[in-house]
Coordinates of C-alpha atoms in Angstrom, one line a residue:
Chain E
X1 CA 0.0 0.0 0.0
X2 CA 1.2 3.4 -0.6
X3 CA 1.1 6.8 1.0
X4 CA -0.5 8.3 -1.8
X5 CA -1.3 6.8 -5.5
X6 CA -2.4 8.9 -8.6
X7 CA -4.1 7.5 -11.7
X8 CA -4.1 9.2 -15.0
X9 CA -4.8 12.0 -13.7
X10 CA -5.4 15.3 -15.8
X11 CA -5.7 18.8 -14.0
X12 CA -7.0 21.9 -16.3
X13 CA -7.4 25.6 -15.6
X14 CA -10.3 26.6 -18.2
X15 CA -9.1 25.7 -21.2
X16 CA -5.4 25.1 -20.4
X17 CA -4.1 21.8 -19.6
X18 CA -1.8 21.9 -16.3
X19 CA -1.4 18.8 -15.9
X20 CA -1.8 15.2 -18.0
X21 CA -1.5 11.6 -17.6
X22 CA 0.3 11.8 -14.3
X23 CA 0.5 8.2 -12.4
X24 CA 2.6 8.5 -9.6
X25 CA 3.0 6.0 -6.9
X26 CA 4.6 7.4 -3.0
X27 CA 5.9 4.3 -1.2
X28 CA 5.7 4.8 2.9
X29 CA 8.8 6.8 4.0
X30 CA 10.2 7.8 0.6
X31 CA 11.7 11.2 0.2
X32 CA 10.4 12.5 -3.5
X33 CA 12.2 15.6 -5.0
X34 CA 9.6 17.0 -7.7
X35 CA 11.6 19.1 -10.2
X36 CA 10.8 21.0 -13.5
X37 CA 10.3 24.0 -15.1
X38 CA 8.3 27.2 -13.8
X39 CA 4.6 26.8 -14.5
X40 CA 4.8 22.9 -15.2
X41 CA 2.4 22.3 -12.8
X42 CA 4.3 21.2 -9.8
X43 CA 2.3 23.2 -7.4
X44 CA -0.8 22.3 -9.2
X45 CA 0.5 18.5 -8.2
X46 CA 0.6 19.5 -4.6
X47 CA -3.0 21.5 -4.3
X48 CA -4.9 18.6 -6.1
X49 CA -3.3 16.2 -3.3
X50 CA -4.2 18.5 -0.7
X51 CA -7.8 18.6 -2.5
X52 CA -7.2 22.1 -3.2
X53 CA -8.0 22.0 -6.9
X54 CA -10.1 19.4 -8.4
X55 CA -8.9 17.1 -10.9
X56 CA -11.0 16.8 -14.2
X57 CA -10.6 12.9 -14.6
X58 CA -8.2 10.2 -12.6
X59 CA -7.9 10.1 -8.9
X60 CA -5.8 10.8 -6.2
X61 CA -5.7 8.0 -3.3
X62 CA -4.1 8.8 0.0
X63 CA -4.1 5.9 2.4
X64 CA -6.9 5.9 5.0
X65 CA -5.5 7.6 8.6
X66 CA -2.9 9.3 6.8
X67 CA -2.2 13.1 7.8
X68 CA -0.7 15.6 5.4
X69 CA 1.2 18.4 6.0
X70 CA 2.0 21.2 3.9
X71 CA 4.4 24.1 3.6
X72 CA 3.5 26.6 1.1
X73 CA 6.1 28.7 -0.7
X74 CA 7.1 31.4 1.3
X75 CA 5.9 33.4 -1.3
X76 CA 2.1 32.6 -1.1
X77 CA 1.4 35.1 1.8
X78 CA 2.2 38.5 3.1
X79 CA 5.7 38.4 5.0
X80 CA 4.3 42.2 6.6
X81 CA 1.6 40.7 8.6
X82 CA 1.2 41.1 12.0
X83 CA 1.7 37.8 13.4
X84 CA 4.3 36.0 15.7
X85 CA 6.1 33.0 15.1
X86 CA 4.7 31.4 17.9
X87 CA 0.9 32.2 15.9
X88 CA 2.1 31.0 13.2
X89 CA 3.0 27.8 14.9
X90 CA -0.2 27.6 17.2
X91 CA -2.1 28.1 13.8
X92 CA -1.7 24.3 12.8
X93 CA -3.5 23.4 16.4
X94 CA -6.4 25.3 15.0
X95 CA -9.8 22.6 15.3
X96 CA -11.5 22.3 12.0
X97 CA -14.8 22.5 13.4
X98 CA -15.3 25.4 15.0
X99 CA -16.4 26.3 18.0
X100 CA -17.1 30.1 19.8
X101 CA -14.4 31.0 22.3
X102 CA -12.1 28.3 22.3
X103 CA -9.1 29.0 22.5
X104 CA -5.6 27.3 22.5
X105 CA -5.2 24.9 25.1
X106 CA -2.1 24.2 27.6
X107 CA -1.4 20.9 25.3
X108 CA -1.5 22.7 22.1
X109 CA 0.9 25.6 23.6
X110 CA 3.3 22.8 24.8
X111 CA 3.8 20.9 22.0
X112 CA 4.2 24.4 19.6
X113 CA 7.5 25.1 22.5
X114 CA 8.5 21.5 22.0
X115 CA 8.3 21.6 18.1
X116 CA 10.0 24.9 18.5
X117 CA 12.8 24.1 20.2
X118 CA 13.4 20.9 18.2
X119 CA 13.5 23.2 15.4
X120 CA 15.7 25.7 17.4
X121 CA 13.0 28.7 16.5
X122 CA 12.1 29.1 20.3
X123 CA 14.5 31.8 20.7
X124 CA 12.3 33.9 18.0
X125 CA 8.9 32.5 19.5
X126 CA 7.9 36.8 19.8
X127 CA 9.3 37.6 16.3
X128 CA 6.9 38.7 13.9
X129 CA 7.8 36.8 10.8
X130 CA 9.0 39.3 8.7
X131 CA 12.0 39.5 10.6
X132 CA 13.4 36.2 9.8
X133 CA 16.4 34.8 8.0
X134 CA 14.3 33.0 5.0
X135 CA 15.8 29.8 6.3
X136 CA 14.2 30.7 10.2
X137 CA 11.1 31.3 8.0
X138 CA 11.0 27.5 6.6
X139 CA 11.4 26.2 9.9
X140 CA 8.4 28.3 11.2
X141 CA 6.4 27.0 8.4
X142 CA 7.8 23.6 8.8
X143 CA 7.3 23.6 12.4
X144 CA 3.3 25.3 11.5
X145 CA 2.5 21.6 10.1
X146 CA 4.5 19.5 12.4
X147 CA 2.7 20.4 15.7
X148 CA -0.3 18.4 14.1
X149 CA 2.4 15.4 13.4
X150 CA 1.7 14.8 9.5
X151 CA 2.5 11.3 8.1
X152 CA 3.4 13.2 4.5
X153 CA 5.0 15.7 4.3
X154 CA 4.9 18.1 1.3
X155 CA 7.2 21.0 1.2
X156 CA 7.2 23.7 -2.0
X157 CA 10.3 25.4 -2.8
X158 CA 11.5 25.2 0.8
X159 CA 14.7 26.2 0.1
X160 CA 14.5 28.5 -3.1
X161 CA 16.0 31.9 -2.2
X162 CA 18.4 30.8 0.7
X163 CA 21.6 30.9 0.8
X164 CA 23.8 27.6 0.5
X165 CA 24.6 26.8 4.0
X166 CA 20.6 27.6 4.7
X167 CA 19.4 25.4 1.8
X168 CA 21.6 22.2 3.5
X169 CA 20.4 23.0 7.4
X170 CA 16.6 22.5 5.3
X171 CA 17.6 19.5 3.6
X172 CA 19.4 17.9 7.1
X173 CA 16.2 19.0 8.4
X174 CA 14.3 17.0 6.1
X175 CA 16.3 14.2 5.9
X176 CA 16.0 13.6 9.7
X177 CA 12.2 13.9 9.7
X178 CA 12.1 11.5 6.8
X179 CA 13.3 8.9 9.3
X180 CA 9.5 8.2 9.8
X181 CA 7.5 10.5 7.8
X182 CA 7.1 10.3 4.1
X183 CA 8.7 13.8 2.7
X184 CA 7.7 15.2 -0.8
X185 CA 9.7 18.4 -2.2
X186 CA 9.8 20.3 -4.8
X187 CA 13.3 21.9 -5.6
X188 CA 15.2 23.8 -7.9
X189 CA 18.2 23.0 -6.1
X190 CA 20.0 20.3 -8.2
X191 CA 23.0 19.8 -5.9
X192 CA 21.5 19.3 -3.1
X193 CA 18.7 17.6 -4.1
X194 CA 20.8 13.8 -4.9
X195 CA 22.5 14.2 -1.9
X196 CA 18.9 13.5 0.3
X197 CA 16.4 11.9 -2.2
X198 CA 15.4 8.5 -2.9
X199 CA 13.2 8.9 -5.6
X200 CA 12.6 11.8 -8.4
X201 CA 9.8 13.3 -10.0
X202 CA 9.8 15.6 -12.9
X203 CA 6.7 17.3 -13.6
X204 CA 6.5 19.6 -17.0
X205 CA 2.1 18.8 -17.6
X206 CA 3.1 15.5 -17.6
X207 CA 5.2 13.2 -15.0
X208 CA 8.5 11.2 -15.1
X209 CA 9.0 9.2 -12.3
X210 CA 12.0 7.2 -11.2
X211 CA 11.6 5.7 -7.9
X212 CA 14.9 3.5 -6.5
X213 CA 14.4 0.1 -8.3
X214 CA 14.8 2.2 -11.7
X215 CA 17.7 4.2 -12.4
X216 CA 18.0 7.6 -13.1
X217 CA 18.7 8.0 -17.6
X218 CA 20.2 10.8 -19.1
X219 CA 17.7 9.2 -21.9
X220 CA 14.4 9.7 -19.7
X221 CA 15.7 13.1 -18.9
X222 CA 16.0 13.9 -22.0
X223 CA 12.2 13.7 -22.8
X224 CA 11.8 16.2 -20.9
X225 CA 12.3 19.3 -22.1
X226 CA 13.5 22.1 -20.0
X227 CA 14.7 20.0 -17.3
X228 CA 18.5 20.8 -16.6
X229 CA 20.4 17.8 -17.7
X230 CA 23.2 19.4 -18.0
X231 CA 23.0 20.6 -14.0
X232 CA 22.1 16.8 -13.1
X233 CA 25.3 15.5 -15.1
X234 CA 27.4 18.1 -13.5
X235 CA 26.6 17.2 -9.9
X236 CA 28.7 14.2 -8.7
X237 CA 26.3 13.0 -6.6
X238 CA 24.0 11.4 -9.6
X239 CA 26.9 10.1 -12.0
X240 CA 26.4 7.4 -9.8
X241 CA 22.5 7.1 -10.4
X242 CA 22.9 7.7 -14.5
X243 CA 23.5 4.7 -16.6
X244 CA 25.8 4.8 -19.5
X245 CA 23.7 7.3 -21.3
X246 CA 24.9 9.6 -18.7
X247 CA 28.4 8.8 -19.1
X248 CA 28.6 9.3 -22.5
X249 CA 26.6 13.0 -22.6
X250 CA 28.9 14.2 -20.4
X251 CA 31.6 13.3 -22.5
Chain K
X1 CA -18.3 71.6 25.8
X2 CA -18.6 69.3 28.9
X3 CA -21.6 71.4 30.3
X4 CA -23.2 71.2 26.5
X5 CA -22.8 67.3 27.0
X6 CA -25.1 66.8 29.9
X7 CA -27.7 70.0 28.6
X8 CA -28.2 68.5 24.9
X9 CA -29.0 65.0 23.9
X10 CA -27.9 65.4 20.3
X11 CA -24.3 65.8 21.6
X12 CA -24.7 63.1 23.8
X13 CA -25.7 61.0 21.1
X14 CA -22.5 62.5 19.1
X15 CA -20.3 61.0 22.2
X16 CA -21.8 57.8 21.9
X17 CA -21.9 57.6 18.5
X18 CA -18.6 58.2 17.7
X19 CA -17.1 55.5 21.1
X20 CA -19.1 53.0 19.4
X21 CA -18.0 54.1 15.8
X22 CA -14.6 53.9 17.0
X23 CA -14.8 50.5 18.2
X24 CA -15.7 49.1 15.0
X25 CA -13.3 51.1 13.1
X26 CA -10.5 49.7 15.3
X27 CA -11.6 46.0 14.5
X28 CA -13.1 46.2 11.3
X29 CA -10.7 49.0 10.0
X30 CA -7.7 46.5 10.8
X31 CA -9.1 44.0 8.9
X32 CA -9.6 45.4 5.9
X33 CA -6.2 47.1 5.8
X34 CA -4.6 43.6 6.7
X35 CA -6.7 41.7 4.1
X36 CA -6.1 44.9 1.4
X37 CA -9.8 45.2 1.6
X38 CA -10.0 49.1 1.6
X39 CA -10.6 49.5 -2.5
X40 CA -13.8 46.6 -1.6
X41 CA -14.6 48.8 1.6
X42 CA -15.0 51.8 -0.5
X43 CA -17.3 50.0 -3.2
X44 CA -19.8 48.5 -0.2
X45 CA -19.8 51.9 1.1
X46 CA -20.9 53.9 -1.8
X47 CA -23.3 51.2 -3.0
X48 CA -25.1 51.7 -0.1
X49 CA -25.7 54.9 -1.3
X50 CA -28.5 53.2 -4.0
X51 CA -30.3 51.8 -1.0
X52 CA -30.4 55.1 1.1
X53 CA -32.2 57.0 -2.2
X54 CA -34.5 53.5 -2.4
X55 CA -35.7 54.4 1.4
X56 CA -36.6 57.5 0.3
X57 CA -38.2 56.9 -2.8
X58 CA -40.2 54.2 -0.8
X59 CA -40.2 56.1 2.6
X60 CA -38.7 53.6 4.6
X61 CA -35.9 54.2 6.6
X62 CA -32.4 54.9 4.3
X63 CA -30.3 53.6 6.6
X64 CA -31.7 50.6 6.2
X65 CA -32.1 50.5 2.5
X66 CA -28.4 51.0 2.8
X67 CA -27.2 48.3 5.0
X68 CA -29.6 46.0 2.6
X69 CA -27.7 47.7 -0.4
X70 CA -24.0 47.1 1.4
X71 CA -24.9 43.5 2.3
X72 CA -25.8 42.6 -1.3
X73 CA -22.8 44.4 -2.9
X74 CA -20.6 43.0 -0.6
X75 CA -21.8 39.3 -1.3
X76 CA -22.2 39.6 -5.0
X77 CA -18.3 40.8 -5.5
X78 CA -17.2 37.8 -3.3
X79 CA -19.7 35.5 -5.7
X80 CA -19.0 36.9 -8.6
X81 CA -15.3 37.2 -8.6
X82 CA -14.9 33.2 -7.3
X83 CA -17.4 32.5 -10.3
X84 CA -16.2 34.1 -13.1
X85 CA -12.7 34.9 -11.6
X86 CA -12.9 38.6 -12.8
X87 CA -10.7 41.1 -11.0
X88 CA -12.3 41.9 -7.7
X89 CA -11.2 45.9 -8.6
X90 CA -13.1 45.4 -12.0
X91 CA -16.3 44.4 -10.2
X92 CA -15.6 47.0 -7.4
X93 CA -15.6 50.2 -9.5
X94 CA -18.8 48.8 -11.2
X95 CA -21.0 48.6 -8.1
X96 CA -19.0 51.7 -7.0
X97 CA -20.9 53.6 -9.6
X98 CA -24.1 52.5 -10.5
X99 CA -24.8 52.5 -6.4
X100 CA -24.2 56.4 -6.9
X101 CA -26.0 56.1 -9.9
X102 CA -28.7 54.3 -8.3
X103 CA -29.0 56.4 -5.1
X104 CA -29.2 60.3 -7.5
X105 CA -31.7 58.5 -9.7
X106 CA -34.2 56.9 -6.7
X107 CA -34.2 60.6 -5.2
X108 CA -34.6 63.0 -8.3
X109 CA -37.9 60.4 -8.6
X110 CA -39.4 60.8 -5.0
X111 CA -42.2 63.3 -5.4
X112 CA -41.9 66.4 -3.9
X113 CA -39.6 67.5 -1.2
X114 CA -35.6 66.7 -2.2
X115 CA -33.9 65.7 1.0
X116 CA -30.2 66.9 1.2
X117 CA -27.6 64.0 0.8
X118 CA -24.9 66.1 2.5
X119 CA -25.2 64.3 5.6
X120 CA -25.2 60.7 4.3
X121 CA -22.1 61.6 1.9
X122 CA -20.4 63.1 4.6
X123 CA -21.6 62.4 7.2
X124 CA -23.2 64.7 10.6
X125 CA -22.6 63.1 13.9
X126 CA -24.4 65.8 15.9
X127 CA -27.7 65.2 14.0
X128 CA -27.4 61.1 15.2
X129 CA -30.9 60.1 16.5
X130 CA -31.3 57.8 19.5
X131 CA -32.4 55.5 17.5
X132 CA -29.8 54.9 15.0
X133 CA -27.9 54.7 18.2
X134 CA -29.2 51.4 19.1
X135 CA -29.3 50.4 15.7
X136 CA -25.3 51.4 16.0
X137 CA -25.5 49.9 19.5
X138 CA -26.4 46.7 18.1
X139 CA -24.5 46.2 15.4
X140 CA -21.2 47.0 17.0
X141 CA -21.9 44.6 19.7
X142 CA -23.0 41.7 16.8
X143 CA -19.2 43.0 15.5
X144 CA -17.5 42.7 18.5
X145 CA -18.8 39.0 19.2
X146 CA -17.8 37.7 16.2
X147 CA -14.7 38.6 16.1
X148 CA -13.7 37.9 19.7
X149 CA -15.5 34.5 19.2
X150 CA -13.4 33.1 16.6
X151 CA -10.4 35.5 17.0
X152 CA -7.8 33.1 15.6
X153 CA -9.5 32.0 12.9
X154 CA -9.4 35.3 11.7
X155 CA -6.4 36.1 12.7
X156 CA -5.1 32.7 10.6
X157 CA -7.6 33.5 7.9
X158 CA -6.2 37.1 7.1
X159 CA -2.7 35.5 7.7
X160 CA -3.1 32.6 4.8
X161 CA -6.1 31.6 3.8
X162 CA -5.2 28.7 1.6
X163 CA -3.1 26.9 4.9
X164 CA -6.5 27.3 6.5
X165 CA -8.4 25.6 3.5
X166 CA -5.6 22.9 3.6
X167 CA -6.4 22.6 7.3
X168 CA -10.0 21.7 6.3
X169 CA -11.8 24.9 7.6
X170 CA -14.8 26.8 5.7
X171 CA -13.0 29.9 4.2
X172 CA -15.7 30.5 1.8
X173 CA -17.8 31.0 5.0
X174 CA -15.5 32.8 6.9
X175 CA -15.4 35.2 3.7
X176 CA -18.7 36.1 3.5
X177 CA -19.1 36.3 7.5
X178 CA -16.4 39.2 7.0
X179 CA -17.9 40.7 3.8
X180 CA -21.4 41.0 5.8
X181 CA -19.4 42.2 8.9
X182 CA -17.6 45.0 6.7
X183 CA -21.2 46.0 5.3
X184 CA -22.6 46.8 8.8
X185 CA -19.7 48.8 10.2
X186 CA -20.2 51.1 6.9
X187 CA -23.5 51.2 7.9
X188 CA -22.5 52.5 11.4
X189 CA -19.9 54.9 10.2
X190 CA -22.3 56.4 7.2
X191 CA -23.7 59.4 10.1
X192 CA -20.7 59.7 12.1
X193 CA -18.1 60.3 8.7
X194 CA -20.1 59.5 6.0
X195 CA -20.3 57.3 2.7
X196 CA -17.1 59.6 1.1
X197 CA -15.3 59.8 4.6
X198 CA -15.8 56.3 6.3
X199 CA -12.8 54.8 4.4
X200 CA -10.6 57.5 6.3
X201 CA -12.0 56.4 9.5
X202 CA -11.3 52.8 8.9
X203 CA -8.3 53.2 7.7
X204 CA -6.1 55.9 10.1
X205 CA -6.4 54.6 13.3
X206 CA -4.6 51.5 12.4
X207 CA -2.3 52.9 10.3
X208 CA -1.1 54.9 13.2
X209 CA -1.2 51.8 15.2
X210 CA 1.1 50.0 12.8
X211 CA 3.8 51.9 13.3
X212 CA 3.7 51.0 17.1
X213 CA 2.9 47.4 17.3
X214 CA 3.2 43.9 15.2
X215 CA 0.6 42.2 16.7
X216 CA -2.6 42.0 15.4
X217 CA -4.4 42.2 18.5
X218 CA -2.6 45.0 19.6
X219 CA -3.5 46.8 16.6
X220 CA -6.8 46.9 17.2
X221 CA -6.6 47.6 20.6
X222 CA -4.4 50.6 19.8
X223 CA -6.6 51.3 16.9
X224 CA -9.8 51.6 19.0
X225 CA -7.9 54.2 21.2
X226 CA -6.6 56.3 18.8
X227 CA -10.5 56.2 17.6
X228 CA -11.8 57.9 20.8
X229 CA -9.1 60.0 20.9
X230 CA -9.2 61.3 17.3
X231 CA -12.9 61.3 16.3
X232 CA -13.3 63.0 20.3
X233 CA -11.2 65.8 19.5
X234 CA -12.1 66.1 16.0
X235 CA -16.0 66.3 17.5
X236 CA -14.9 69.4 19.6
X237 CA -13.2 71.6 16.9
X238 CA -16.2 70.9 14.9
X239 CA -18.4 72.0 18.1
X240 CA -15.9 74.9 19.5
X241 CA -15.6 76.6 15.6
X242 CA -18.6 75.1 13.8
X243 CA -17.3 73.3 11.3
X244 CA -18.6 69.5 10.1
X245 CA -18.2 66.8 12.0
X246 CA -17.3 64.3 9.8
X247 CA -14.2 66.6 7.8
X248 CA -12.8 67.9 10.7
X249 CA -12.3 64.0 12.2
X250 CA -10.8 63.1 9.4
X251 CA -8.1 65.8 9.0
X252 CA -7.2 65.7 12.8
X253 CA -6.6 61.9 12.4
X254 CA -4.8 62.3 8.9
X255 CA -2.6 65.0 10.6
X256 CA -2.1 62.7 13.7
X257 CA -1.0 60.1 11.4
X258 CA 1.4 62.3 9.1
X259 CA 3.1 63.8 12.8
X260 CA 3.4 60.2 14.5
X261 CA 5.1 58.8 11.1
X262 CA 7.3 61.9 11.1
X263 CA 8.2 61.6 14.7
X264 CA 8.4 57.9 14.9
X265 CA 10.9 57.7 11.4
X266 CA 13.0 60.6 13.2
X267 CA 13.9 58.4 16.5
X268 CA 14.6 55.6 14.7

């Protein structure tokens, strides 16, 4: 059984196709990197599995009991607005039925300081978040979803605009919560993306998918356009992952 | 002034009017300048106008023709935009205008008498009735609860919406519970500043605020203050040299704003 199993599934805004034929398969625990061009519909991937957007035909299946959590690109809200990190935190404890006057409890509050401190943002608990490092923003929105423990994690652009030694803290970051969650990311960040995956996506309308028992070909690549081979082949960490397709482009 | 207070109701009713204007302003005013809701603000408030000339083509009260007017324009912009995803500013300047439209046109066709639309457009606090107190009395309190009530919903729904969504919560709801929230503070503002003048009222006091505080709460606890404060003294330079109400609040409060901003960019 997996985490989460799409079937032919086609996505369209109005008239324009954003997304076609895409089967994808998330074994338990895997750690995905989704890569591709700008507007290829990698974001659109994300909001259909978080039942944001709904798909014109195929299905989306995520295992019964199975929580999600999701951290938007930092981009997707206004940085200026009034609230603390420690909101923002408290914000994933929020019930989804409602009910007058509740508020927070004394559990909720202690497990936002724990899942603070483990992501050592409990020193900027009364910082309102546009005065964070981008890479103290990630955490907050990391830590936003982790207070409700999520089985999947999906994670956009976590690391785009960072600087390097920023964009590897997120990845170590990952990586260690991908001990027992099931992490999804989508990255522009080539390099460091080989280092912590076990499985890669790449998403231009339609899907390429190479999951461990298949290896990585310059070949498959190839098909899709846009997709920077020539980045891949120049990071050491996936000569090993290309076959002898690989080899020989670089040459 | 102070002996005027107790010897006249009308400036009684000014006193109240304006504490329980500036309540709402503080709340509702930080809203819409968190959510960038002042442009929608603006079009609720001067469709309203339409249903204010409807009451007195029909002789029912305007106000309330109004608030009908502001509640409808304020729905069909959210419907319409999610529906046909046209540009919420499109659809804003449309009901913007034919709500004037509507408003001159119902009046120049009620028979006889032409009321004067001076003090709906900008508003006269010292002519505020005891009646459209407790109409203000009531909806400020309705205002109040629902915001306190769910507090951090809103406060995670002008935040980000779509984590919300994600999270599983109504945000369509919590939309038009806000839309229909900004329609009756518009409502209460329209005699204390006026269709033209209630953005300004909605807008300055947390603007001030803002350049004191980062937490929302705060804001409009700050905001509500610098309400009283601003709308109080604006209401006795209007008194003490006779001047309207709803102009002189305004420029005291932009003038607070422009010295605070000056001031506060100078320390730092």
């Amino acid at each position: 059984m997996y985490d989460i199993e799409i079937k032919n599934l086609q996505v369209n805004y109005g008239d324009v196709v954003a997304l076609r034929d895409i089967n994808l398969k998330v074994r338990h625990k895997s750690f995905l990197g989704i890569i591709g061009p700008n507007g290829g519909g990698k974001t659109t991937l994300f909001k259909v599995i978080l039942g944001l957007i709904k798909p014109l035909s195929g299905t989306v299946k995520v295992k019964d009991n199975i929580k999600i959590g999701y951290v938007p690109q930092s981009t997707s809200f206004d940085k200026s607005f009034p609230i603390l990190v420690k909101d923002v935190i408290l914000m994933g404890k929020l019930d989804k039925t409602f009910i007058a006057f509740k508020r927070y409890s004394q559990k909720d509050k202690k497990e936002a300081v724990e899942v603070m401190k483990k992501l050592d943002i409990y020193h900027l608990k009364d910082r309102q978040i546009g005065e964070l490092s981008g890479g103290q923003l990630q955490r907050v929105l990391i830590g936003r979803t982790l207070v409700n423990n999520p089985d999947v994690l999906l994670l956009d652009e976590p690391t785009s605009s960072l600087d390097s030694d920023a964009k590897r803290e997120i990845f170590d970051l990952l990586k260690e919560l991908n001990k027992n969650k099931t992490v999804l990311v989508i990255t522009h960040d080539m390099e460091y993306v080989f280092k912590y995956i076990d499985s890669l996506a790449c998403v231009n309308q339609n899907i390429h998918y190479h999951d461990e028992d298949k290896s990585i070909t310059a070949d498959s690549l190839k098909d899709v356009y846009n997709c920077p081979i020539n980045l891949l082949l120049q990071s050491g960490a996936v000569q090993k992952r290309l076959g002898k397709e690989g080899e020989g482009l670089n040459d | 002034m102070i002996e005027a207070l107790f010897e006249y109701t009308f400036l009684r009713n000014a006193v109240v009017s304006s504490l329980i204007a500036s309540i709402v302003c503080g709340i509702i005013g930080t809203i819409i300048v968190e959510k960038k809701l002042v442009s929608m603000s603006g079009g609720i408030a001067h469709t309203s106008f339409g249903g204010i000339g409807l009451g007195y083509l029909l002789g029912f009260e305007p106000i309330i023709g109004g608030l009908i007017f502001a509640v409808i324009a304020a729905l069909s912009i959210s419907k319409i935009r999610r529906e046909t995803k046209t540009k919420s500013d499109t659809l804003i300047g449309m009901f913007w205008a034919v709500g004037m439209a509507l408003g001159i046109l119902f009046i120049s066709m009620a028979s006889g008498y032409q009321p004067d639309m001076t003090s709906y457009l900008f508003g006269d606090i010292l002519t505020v009735s005891t009646t459209y107190i407790k109409i203000m009395f009531v909806l400020g309190l309705f205002i109040v609860f629902i915001i306190s009530a769910a507090f951090n919903y809103w406060k995670a729904y002008l935040f980000d919406e779509e984590y919300l969504k994600v999270m599983g919560v109504d945000v369509v709801k919590l939309e038009y519970l806000l839309f229909i929230l900004i329609s009756l503070s518009i409502v209460i503002l329209i005699k204390v500043a006026g269709i033209i003048l209630a953005i300004a009222l909605l807008t300055i006091p947390p603007a001030i605020s803002k350049l004191f505080t980062k937490d929302l709460k705060k804001i409009m606890v700050l905001s509500i203050i610098f309400g009283i404060i601003l709308s109080f003294s604006g209401l006795y330079i209007s008194y003490t040299f006779n001047i309207p109400s709803g102009s002189t609040i305004i420029l005291v409060a932009v003038t607070v704003f422009l010295f605070t901003s000056f001031v506060k960019r100078k320390i730092n």
